[in-house]
Amino acid sequence: MQIQTRSQVIIKAQIETVFDVSTDSQNLPKFFAGYQGIPAIVRAKNIDGLPLHEGSIRIVDNSDGSSIEEVIVSLQRPTLQQYQLVKGFKPPFSWLVRTASGQWLYETIDTKTKVTWNFDFEVPNIFAYIIVRLVVQRSFQQAQDICLRNLKEYIENRRE
C-alpha cells in the first residue's frame, strides 16, 4: 500500500542553479526544517565524500537522533533527483513504513524553474496505512512545503 505526498514551487533562477543547490548534501539542513512530528535535518553527507551521483549513499542525521541512509537511485542534471531511504527509521515510524522514496523533478518555465517533489511511503498493512494517512501524511506534506519555500528564499535572496 502506498501513500504519496507532493509539493511544488517556482523559483526565479536557472534550472542548473536550482538543481545544483538542492542536490548539495551540505545544504539540506538549510532547507528541511521539519514540521510537528517530522524531524528537521541537522546534517547530511555523502559517505564517499564525492559530489552526489547515482549510487551515492547519503547519511542524513535528524533532530530526533535518527540517521537515515539514502541511496541515490537516479541523478540526471538538471532535471531529476531520485532517492530511496533504505534504513535508519526510528520507532514508531519504523513500525509504520516499509520503504520511502523521493523524487525531485526540475522544469524550466521561461527564466524560472519549477520544482516538483514527490514522496512515496510504502506501508505494510491497512492499520499502518490509516495511521500514516491520519498522522504522518499531512505533517510531512507541510515539511515538504516549508523545505521548498526555504530553497526558494535561499536561491532568490543569495548574492552571486
XYZ file of N, CA, C and O in Angstrom:
640
model
N 0.846 -1.172 0.000
C 0.000 0.000 0.000
C 0.895 1.241 0.000
O 1.865 1.293 0.742
N 0.533 2.219 -0.825
C 1.358 3.414 -0.957
C 0.583 4.672 -0.611
O -0.612 4.779 -0.874
N 1.310 5.612 -0.055
C 0.799 6.950 0.224
C 1.798 7.924 -0.389
O 3.006 7.766 -0.213
N 1.286 8.903 -1.112
C 2.180 9.854 -1.765
C 1.870 11.269 -1.301
O 0.717 11.626 -1.070
N 2.942 12.051 -1.162
C 2.795 13.485 -0.926
C 3.500 14.202 -2.066
O 4.369 13.634 -2.728
N 3.122 15.454 -2.272
C 3.711 16.233 -3.363
C 3.735 17.699 -2.973
O 2.796 18.209 -2.371
N 4.817 18.349 -3.365
C 4.940 19.788 -3.149
C 5.584 20.382 -4.392
O 6.385 19.719 -5.059
N 5.239 21.632 -4.682
C 5.804 22.318 -5.843
C 6.149 23.753 -5.488
O 5.522 24.357 -4.620
N 7.126 24.281 -6.220
C 7.495 25.678 -6.065
C 8.071 26.160 -7.390
O 8.609 25.366 -8.165
N 7.943 27.448 -7.630
C 8.583 28.068 -8.788
C 9.616 29.052 -8.255
O 9.314 29.902 -7.412
N 10.847 28.899 -8.748
C 11.978 29.683 -8.259
C 12.512 30.540 -9.395
O 12.709 30.048 -10.508
N 12.759 31.793 -9.096
C 13.306 32.722 -10.088
C 14.812 32.495 -10.209
O 15.612 33.238 -9.637
N 15.172 31.442 -10.927
C 16.583 31.109 -11.146
C 16.665 30.064 -12.247
O 15.676 29.377 -12.550
N 17.845 29.953 -12.829
C 18.085 28.969 -13.877
C 18.023 27.554 -13.298
O 18.408 27.324 -12.153
N 17.580 26.619 -14.104
C 17.381 25.243 -13.673
C 18.669 24.617 -13.126
O 18.638 23.891 -12.126
N 19.808 24.891 -13.746
C 21.074 24.314 -13.281
C 21.426 24.795 -11.871
O 21.903 24.018 -11.040
N 21.172 26.074 -11.606
C 21.439 26.628 -10.276
C 20.560 25.954 -9.237
O 21.039 25.530 -8.179
N 19.266 25.848 -9.531
C 18.324 25.229 -8.590
C 18.714 23.771 -8.340
O 18.758 23.311 -7.199
N 19.025 23.059 -9.405
C 19.422 21.657 -9.271
C 20.675 21.532 -8.407
O 20.719 20.736 -7.458
N 21.696 22.304 -8.722
C 22.969 22.194 -8.009
C 22.824 22.534 -6.522
O 23.367 21.830 -5.669
N 22.098 23.590 -6.210
C 21.914 23.985 -4.811
C 21.112 22.923 -4.061
O 21.460 22.547 -2.936
N 20.064 22.405 -4.673
C 19.188 21.462 -3.971
C 19.766 20.059 -3.858
O 19.319 19.276 -3.026
N 20.760 19.722 -4.666
C 21.365 18.393 -4.573
C 22.678 18.397 -3.793
O 23.283 17.343 -3.608
N 23.113 19.548 -3.334
C 24.311 19.631 -2.495
C 23.918 19.199 -1.079
O 23.176 19.903 -0.389
N 24.403 18.044 -0.658
C 24.007 17.475 0.637
C 24.237 18.429 1.800
O 23.460 18.440 2.764
N 25.272 19.245 1.728
C 25.559 20.191 2.814
C 24.457 21.233 2.982
O 24.325 21.827 4.055
N 23.673 21.456 1.939
C 22.599 22.446 2.016
C 21.313 21.912 2.648
O 20.448 22.703 3.038
N 21.159 20.606 2.751
C 19.883 20.046 3.204
C 19.416 20.592 4.556
O 18.226 20.883 4.716
N 20.304 20.765 5.550
C 19.825 21.329 6.824
C 19.288 22.758 6.701
O 18.464 23.176 7.514
N 19.730 23.503 5.703
C 19.229 24.865 5.497
C 17.775 24.854 5.050
O 17.052 25.830 5.274
N 17.375 23.786 4.396
C 16.056 23.756 3.768
C 15.031 22.914 4.531
O 13.905 23.347 4.731
N 15.417 21.714 4.960
C 14.440 20.802 5.565
C 14.389 21.027 7.071
O 15.171 20.478 7.834
N 13.428 21.849 7.497
C 13.283 22.252 8.894
C 12.331 21.356 9.667
O 12.132 21.570 10.868
N 11.730 20.373 9.001
C 10.756 19.514 9.662
C 9.450 20.244 9.898
O 9.276 21.410 9.513
N 8.528 19.555 10.572
C 7.243 20.159 10.916
C 6.531 19.218 11.876
O 6.411 18.028 11.598
N 6.084 19.740 12.995
C 5.421 18.953 14.031
C 6.245 17.696 14.329
O 7.376 17.813 14.757
N 5.727 16.500 14.096
C 6.431 15.262 14.419
C 7.484 14.846 13.406
O 8.173 13.847 13.590
N 7.626 15.605 12.339
C 8.632 15.295 11.307
C 9.927 16.015 11.699
O 9.954 17.244 11.763
N 11.001 15.270 11.965
C 12.233 15.912 12.424
C 12.936 16.711 11.333
O 12.819 16.407 10.148
N 13.666 17.714 11.762
C 14.495 18.519 10.859
C 15.774 17.763 10.538
O 16.211 16.900 11.305
N 16.364 18.103 9.408
C 17.689 17.575 9.077
C 18.720 18.476 9.761
O 18.673 19.696 9.620
N 19.641 17.853 10.495
C 20.696 18.636 11.142
C 22.041 18.495 10.433
O 22.910 19.346 10.574
N 22.209 17.409 9.660
C 23.457 17.197 8.930
C 23.198 16.157 7.842
O 22.442 15.212 8.039
N 23.860 16.328 6.710
C 23.777 15.344 5.627
C 25.128 15.284 4.931
O 25.767 16.312 4.720
N 25.559 14.075 4.613
C 26.844 13.926 3.938
C 26.820 12.681 3.057
O 26.127 11.706 3.339
N 27.588 12.747 1.993
C 27.767 11.600 1.113
C 28.906 10.783 1.702
O 29.980 11.335 1.980
N 28.712 9.474 1.888
C 29.728 8.718 2.609
C 31.036 8.589 1.838
O 32.085 8.399 2.442
N 30.990 8.735 0.511
C 32.247 8.647 -0.252
C 32.961 9.993 -0.365
O 34.050 10.088 -0.918
N 32.340 11.062 0.153
C 32.966 12.383 0.117
C 32.921 13.064 -1.237
O 33.412 14.176 -1.387
N 32.348 12.412 -2.224
C 32.259 12.969 -3.579
C 30.956 13.743 -3.753
O 30.017 13.559 -2.979
N 30.871 14.567 -4.790
C 29.578 15.185 -5.102
C 28.539 14.091 -5.368
O 28.885 12.969 -5.775
N 27.286 14.417 -5.138
C 26.201 13.463 -5.316
C 26.232 12.863 -6.720
O 26.459 13.575 -7.704
N 26.020 11.547 -6.822
C 25.980 10.853 -8.109
C 25.099 9.622 -7.949
O 24.783 9.212 -6.828
N 24.680 9.051 -9.074
C 23.895 7.816 -9.000
C 24.695 6.776 -8.243
O 25.884 6.598 -8.487
N 24.039 6.119 -7.303
C 24.707 5.124 -6.475
C 25.279 5.686 -5.191
O 25.695 4.929 -4.312
N 25.322 7.017 -5.052
C 25.800 7.622 -3.798
C 24.955 7.129 -2.634
O 23.750 6.912 -2.775
N 25.608 7.023 -1.498
C 24.890 6.780 -0.252
C 25.060 8.034 0.584
O 26.180 8.502 0.817
N 23.923 8.573 0.995
C 23.911 9.806 1.779
C 23.374 9.473 3.164
O 22.354 8.803 3.292
N 24.069 9.927 4.188
C 23.610 9.764 5.563
C 22.997 11.086 6.002
O 23.641 12.142 5.926
N 21.750 11.016 6.460
C 21.013 12.196 6.893
C 20.746 12.063 8.387
O 20.038 11.147 8.815
N 21.341 12.958 9.170
C 21.130 12.981 10.615
C 20.004 13.961 10.919
O 20.019 15.104 10.440
N 19.047 13.492 11.730
C 17.853 14.268 12.016
C 17.805 14.746 13.461
O 18.490 14.209 14.331
N 16.952 15.731 13.703
C 16.834 16.338 15.033
C 16.281 15.386 16.079
O 16.420 15.648 17.268
N 15.695 14.260 15.673
C 15.193 13.272 16.638
C 16.260 12.236 16.995
O 15.980 11.269 17.699
N 17.475 12.418 16.496
C 18.555 11.486 16.785
C 18.692 10.357 15.783
O 19.634 9.572 15.850
N 17.783 10.254 14.843
C 17.869 9.194 13.837
C 18.886 9.567 12.761
O 19.155 10.745 12.518
N 19.452 8.545 12.143
C 20.337 8.708 10.984
C 19.782 7.833 9.877
O 19.751 6.607 10.008
N 19.327 8.456 8.827
C 18.708 7.756 7.706
C 19.751 7.555 6.611
O 20.487 8.486 6.274
N 19.782 6.369 6.066
C 20.659 6.088 4.935
C 19.824 6.142 3.662
O 18.818 5.451 3.537
N 20.253 6.998 2.745
C 19.568 7.148 1.461
C 20.497 6.715 0.335
O 21.691 6.997 0.374
N 19.928 6.064 -0.660
C 20.669 5.706 -1.870
C 20.139 6.559 -3.008
O 18.919 6.656 -3.210
N 21.042 7.183 -3.751
C 20.641 7.982 -4.901
C 20.406 7.015 -6.061
O 21.334 6.392 -6.566
N 19.161 6.880 -6.454
C 18.752 5.933 -7.488
C 18.998 6.501 -8.876
O 19.448 5.800 -9.784
N 18.694 7.790 -9.042
C 18.883 8.435 -10.337
C 19.225 9.898 -10.113
O 18.639 10.562 -9.264
N 20.186 10.379 -10.884
C 20.580 11.775 -10.825
C 20.890 12.208 -12.248
O 21.879 11.776 -12.833
N 19.987 13.016 -12.816
C 20.139 13.468 -14.191
C 20.100 14.995 -14.197
O 19.031 15.592 -14.221
N 21.283 15.579 -14.127
C 21.375 17.037 -14.085
C 20.902 17.619 -15.407
O 21.372 17.172 -16.441
N 20.019 18.591 -15.405
C 19.426 19.313 -14.285
C 17.948 18.984 -14.064
O 17.215 19.820 -13.558
N 17.488 17.791 -14.425
C 16.045 17.543 -14.428
C 15.515 16.563 -13.396
O 14.309 16.536 -13.140
N 16.367 15.734 -12.782
C 15.849 14.668 -11.914
C 16.818 14.304 -10.802
O 18.014 14.132 -11.030
N 16.251 14.151 -9.619
C 16.941 13.604 -8.456
C 15.981 12.587 -7.837
O 14.846 12.931 -7.516
N 16.412 11.348 -7.693
C 15.545 10.314 -7.127
C 16.348 9.508 -6.115
O 17.493 9.125 -6.382
N 15.755 9.259 -4.953
C 16.465 8.565 -3.889
C 15.519 7.651 -3.122
O 14.303 7.831 -3.146
N 16.109 6.664 -2.450
C 15.347 5.745 -1.622
C 15.951 5.728 -0.230
O 17.172 5.647 -0.074
N 15.108 5.823 0.782
C 15.536 5.712 2.162
C 15.604 4.223 2.478
O 14.593 3.525 2.350
N 16.774 3.738 2.848
C 16.936 2.288 2.989
C 17.021 1.792 4.425
O 16.676 0.650 4.691
N 17.498 2.626 5.349
C 17.489 2.193 6.752
C 17.697 3.375 7.672
O 18.113 4.447 7.245
N 17.380 3.129 8.953
C 17.601 4.148 9.967
C 16.340 4.733 10.572
O 16.430 5.601 11.438
N 15.169 4.273 10.138
C 13.932 4.792 10.727
C 13.870 4.425 12.210
O 14.209 3.314 12.589
N 13.402 5.360 13.020
C 13.196 5.100 14.439
C 11.725 4.766 14.675
O 10.857 5.270 13.978
N 11.436 3.924 15.694
C 10.035 3.708 16.075
C 9.430 5.041 16.524
O 10.155 5.878 17.065
N 8.181 5.283 16.293
C 7.189 4.374 15.719
C 7.173 4.357 14.192
O 6.501 3.544 13.584
N 7.934 5.276 13.566
C 7.932 5.353 12.109
C 8.333 4.018 11.477
O 7.743 3.582 10.495
N 9.317 3.363 12.070
C 9.806 2.089 11.526
C 8.737 0.994 11.570
O 8.802 0.039 10.808
N 7.772 1.133 12.466
C 6.691 0.146 12.547
C 5.620 0.396 11.484
O 4.848 -0.497 11.152
N 5.581 1.613 10.957
C 4.500 2.007 10.055
C 4.890 2.026 8.583
O 4.025 1.912 7.715
N 6.168 2.210 8.307
C 6.605 2.403 6.924
C 7.615 1.328 6.541
O 8.612 1.132 7.220
N 7.321 0.641 5.448
C 8.236 -0.396 4.949
C 9.403 0.239 4.200
O 10.555 -0.060 4.458
N 9.091 1.121 3.244
C 10.107 1.858 2.499
C 9.584 3.266 2.222
O 8.386 3.523 2.307
N 10.508 4.144 1.866
C 10.138 5.505 1.489
C 11.109 5.957 0.409
O 12.269 5.542 0.379
N 10.611 6.801 -0.494
C 11.465 7.294 -1.565
C 10.997 8.678 -1.999
O 9.839 9.040 -1.833
N 11.940 9.423 -2.549
C 11.630 10.772 -3.008
C 12.096 10.976 -4.427
O 13.039 10.320 -4.900
N 11.422 11.883 -5.095
C 11.774 12.228 -6.471
C 11.571 13.735 -6.632
O 10.492 14.254 -6.344
N 12.633 14.415 -7.072
C 12.562 15.834 -7.374
C 12.663 15.985 -8.884
O 13.615 15.516 -9.496
N 11.669 16.644 -9.461
C 11.648 16.926 -10.895
C 11.837 18.429 -11.081
O 11.210 19.234 -10.388
N 12.696 18.801 -12.025
C 13.018 20.196 -12.295
C 12.614 20.508 -13.730
O 12.933 19.754 -14.640
N 11.921 21.643 -13.908
C 11.414 22.002 -15.236
C 11.595 23.500 -15.455
O 11.261 24.309 -14.582
N 12.114 23.863 -16.624
C 12.267 25.276 -16.966
C 10.931 25.834 -17.430
O 10.254 25.236 -18.266
N 10.575 26.980 -16.856
C 9.383 27.725 -17.275
C 9.849 29.163 -17.485
O 10.112 29.873 -16.517
N 9.997 29.554 -18.746
C 10.580 30.859 -19.097
C 11.975 30.934 -18.491
O 12.807 30.114 -18.782
N 12.211 31.896 -17.616
C 13.532 32.027 -16.986
C 13.506 31.504 -15.548
O 14.433 31.743 -14.785
N 12.456 30.810 -15.200
C 12.284 30.279 -13.842
C 12.387 28.759 -13.861
O 12.436 28.139 -14.916
N 12.392 28.175 -12.659
C 12.452 26.726 -12.529
C 11.317 26.249 -11.634
O 11.146 26.756 -10.518
N 10.567 25.293 -12.133
C 9.535 24.653 -11.315
C 10.128 23.379 -10.737
O 10.685 22.553 -11.462
N 10.009 23.233 -9.423
C 10.468 22.031 -8.736
C 9.238 21.308 -8.212
O 8.400 21.900 -7.529
N 9.144 20.031 -8.527
C 8.079 19.178 -8.005
C 8.743 18.069 -7.201
O 9.587 17.344 -7.716
N 8.362 17.969 -5.923
C 8.927 16.960 -5.037
C 7.829 15.966 -4.685
O 6.881 16.299 -3.986
N 7.967 14.761 -5.200
C 7.058 13.655 -4.874
C 7.727 12.774 -3.834
O 8.923 12.497 -3.924
N 6.944 12.316 -2.877
C 7.484 11.416 -1.867
C 6.502 10.271 -1.676
O 5.298 10.497 -1.564
N 7.017 9.049 -1.663
C 6.183 7.857 -1.527
C 6.528 7.100 -0.260
O 7.704 6.829 0.012
N 5.509 6.738 0.487
C 5.634 5.859 1.644
C 4.984 4.536 1.270
O 3.844 4.518 0.808
N 5.684 3.442 1.474
C 5.076 2.126 1.305
C 4.824 1.582 2.703
O 5.747 1.451 3.507
N 3.565 1.275 2.980
C 3.176 0.793 4.306
C 2.781 -0.680 4.232
O 2.295 -1.140 3.197
N 2.997 -1.441 5.318
C 2.819 -2.886 5.258
C 1.387 -3.398 5.362
O 1.104 -4.519 4.948
N 0.471 -2.583 5.933
C -0.891 -3.103 6.162
C -1.885 -1.953 6.309
O -1.493 -0.786 6.349
N -3.138 -2.294 6.407
C -4.202 -1.289 6.476
C -4.106 -0.457 7.756
O -4.372 0.744 7.741
N -3.695 -1.073 8.853
C -3.529 -0.326 10.107
C -2.483 0.773 9.924
O -2.713 1.933 10.268
N -1.340 0.412 9.383
C -0.274 1.392 9.142
C -0.743 2.450 8.149
O -0.442 3.645 8.313
N -1.483 2.032 7.131
C -1.998 2.965 6.130
C -2.850 4.047 6.792
O -2.686 5.241 6.526
N -3.743 3.628 7.669
C -4.640 4.578 8.343
C -3.840 5.544 9.209
O -4.055 6.762 9.163
N -2.904 5.017 9.979
C -2.100 5.870 10.867
C -1.268 6.861 10.050
O -1.228 8.058 10.361
N -0.598 6.379 9.007
C 0.236 7.262 8.192
C -0.623 8.316 7.519
O -0.255 9.497 7.479
N -1.781 7.925 6.992
C -2.686 8.902 6.363
C -3.139 9.964 7.350
O -3.192 11.146 7.025
N -3.482 9.553 8.567
C -4.029 10.489 9.548
C -2.959 11.322 10.255
O -3.187 12.486 10.564
N -1.804 10.730 10.518
C -0.824 11.381 11.373
C 0.388 11.912 10.601
O 0.832 13.035 10.819
N 0.924 11.114 9.689
C 2.191 11.461 9.048
C 2.003 12.281 7.775
O 2.720 13.257 7.552
N 1.049 11.901 6.948
C 0.940 12.494 5.618
C 0.835 14.014 5.651
O 1.573 14.710 4.961
N -0.051 14.548 6.439
C -0.256 15.999 6.473
C 0.987 16.734 6.990
O 1.401 17.745 6.432
N 1.589 16.205 8.062
C 2.789 16.841 8.613
C 3.947 16.778 7.630
O 4.697 17.750 7.478
N 4.102 15.645 6.959
C 5.201 15.531 6.001
C 4.968 16.466 4.819
O 5.906 17.111 4.336
N 3.722 16.562 4.372
C 3.385 17.486 3.280
C 3.757 18.916 3.665
O 4.342 19.655 2.873
N 3.457 19.309 4.898
C 3.814 20.649 5.374
C 5.331 20.818 5.419
O 5.859 21.872 5.057
N 6.041 19.768 5.874
C 7.507 19.828 5.924
C 8.084 19.999 4.517
O 9.056 20.740 4.325
N 7.489 19.322 3.531
C 7.927 19.484 2.140
C 7.710 20.926 1.673
O 8.585 21.524 1.045
N 6.529 21.452 1.943
C 6.210 22.824 1.531
C 7.191 23.823 2.142
O 7.693 24.724 1.455
N 7.483 23.667 3.428
C 8.432 24.549 4.111
C 9.813 24.417 3.480
O 10.502 25.415 3.232
N 10.232 23.185 3.208
C 11.539 22.933 2.603
C 11.669 23.657 1.266
O 12.666 24.344 1.014
N 10.675 23.525 0.414
C 10.755 24.161 -0.903
C 10.682 25.680 -0.798
O 11.342 26.387 -1.565
N 9.920 26.197 0.155
C 9.903 27.653 0.378
C 11.282 28.135 0.839
O 11.754 29.187 0.407
N 11.919 27.359 1.716
C 13.261 27.720 2.186
C 14.270 27.691 1.036
O 15.143 28.553 0.948
N 14.160 26.691 0.171
C 15.030 26.595 -1.008
C 14.837 27.822 -1.892
O 15.810 28.460 -2.308
N 13.598 28.159 -2.162
C 13.268 29.320 -2.998
C 13.858 30.603 -2.397
O 14.530 31.374 -3.090
N 13.620 30.807 -1.114
C 14.115 32.009 -0.447
C 15.648 32.067 -0.494
O 16.228 33.119 -0.779
N 16.292 30.950 -0.232
C 17.752 30.890 -0.236
C 18.308 31.259 -1.614
O 19.209 32.083 -1.732
N 17.766 30.652 -2.655
C 18.278 30.889 -4.009
C 17.971 32.314 -4.472
O 18.829 33.000 -5.003
N 16.748 32.756 -4.264
C 16.361 34.070 -4.770
C 17.002 35.219 -3.997
O 17.149 36.311 -4.554
N 17.425 34.986 -2.754
C 17.996 36.069 -1.949
C 19.505 36.019 -1.805
O 20.087 36.904 -1.204
N 20.134 34.982 -2.353
C 21.586 34.895 -2.202
C 22.268 35.831 -3.191
O 21.734 36.137 -4.253
N 23.464 36.207 -2.835
C 24.239 37.101 -3.698
C 25.273 36.276 -4.437
O 26.006 35.510 -3.827
N 25.316 36.442 -5.722
C 26.281 35.709 -6.550
C 27.655 36.324 -6.426
O 27.845 37.473 -6.292
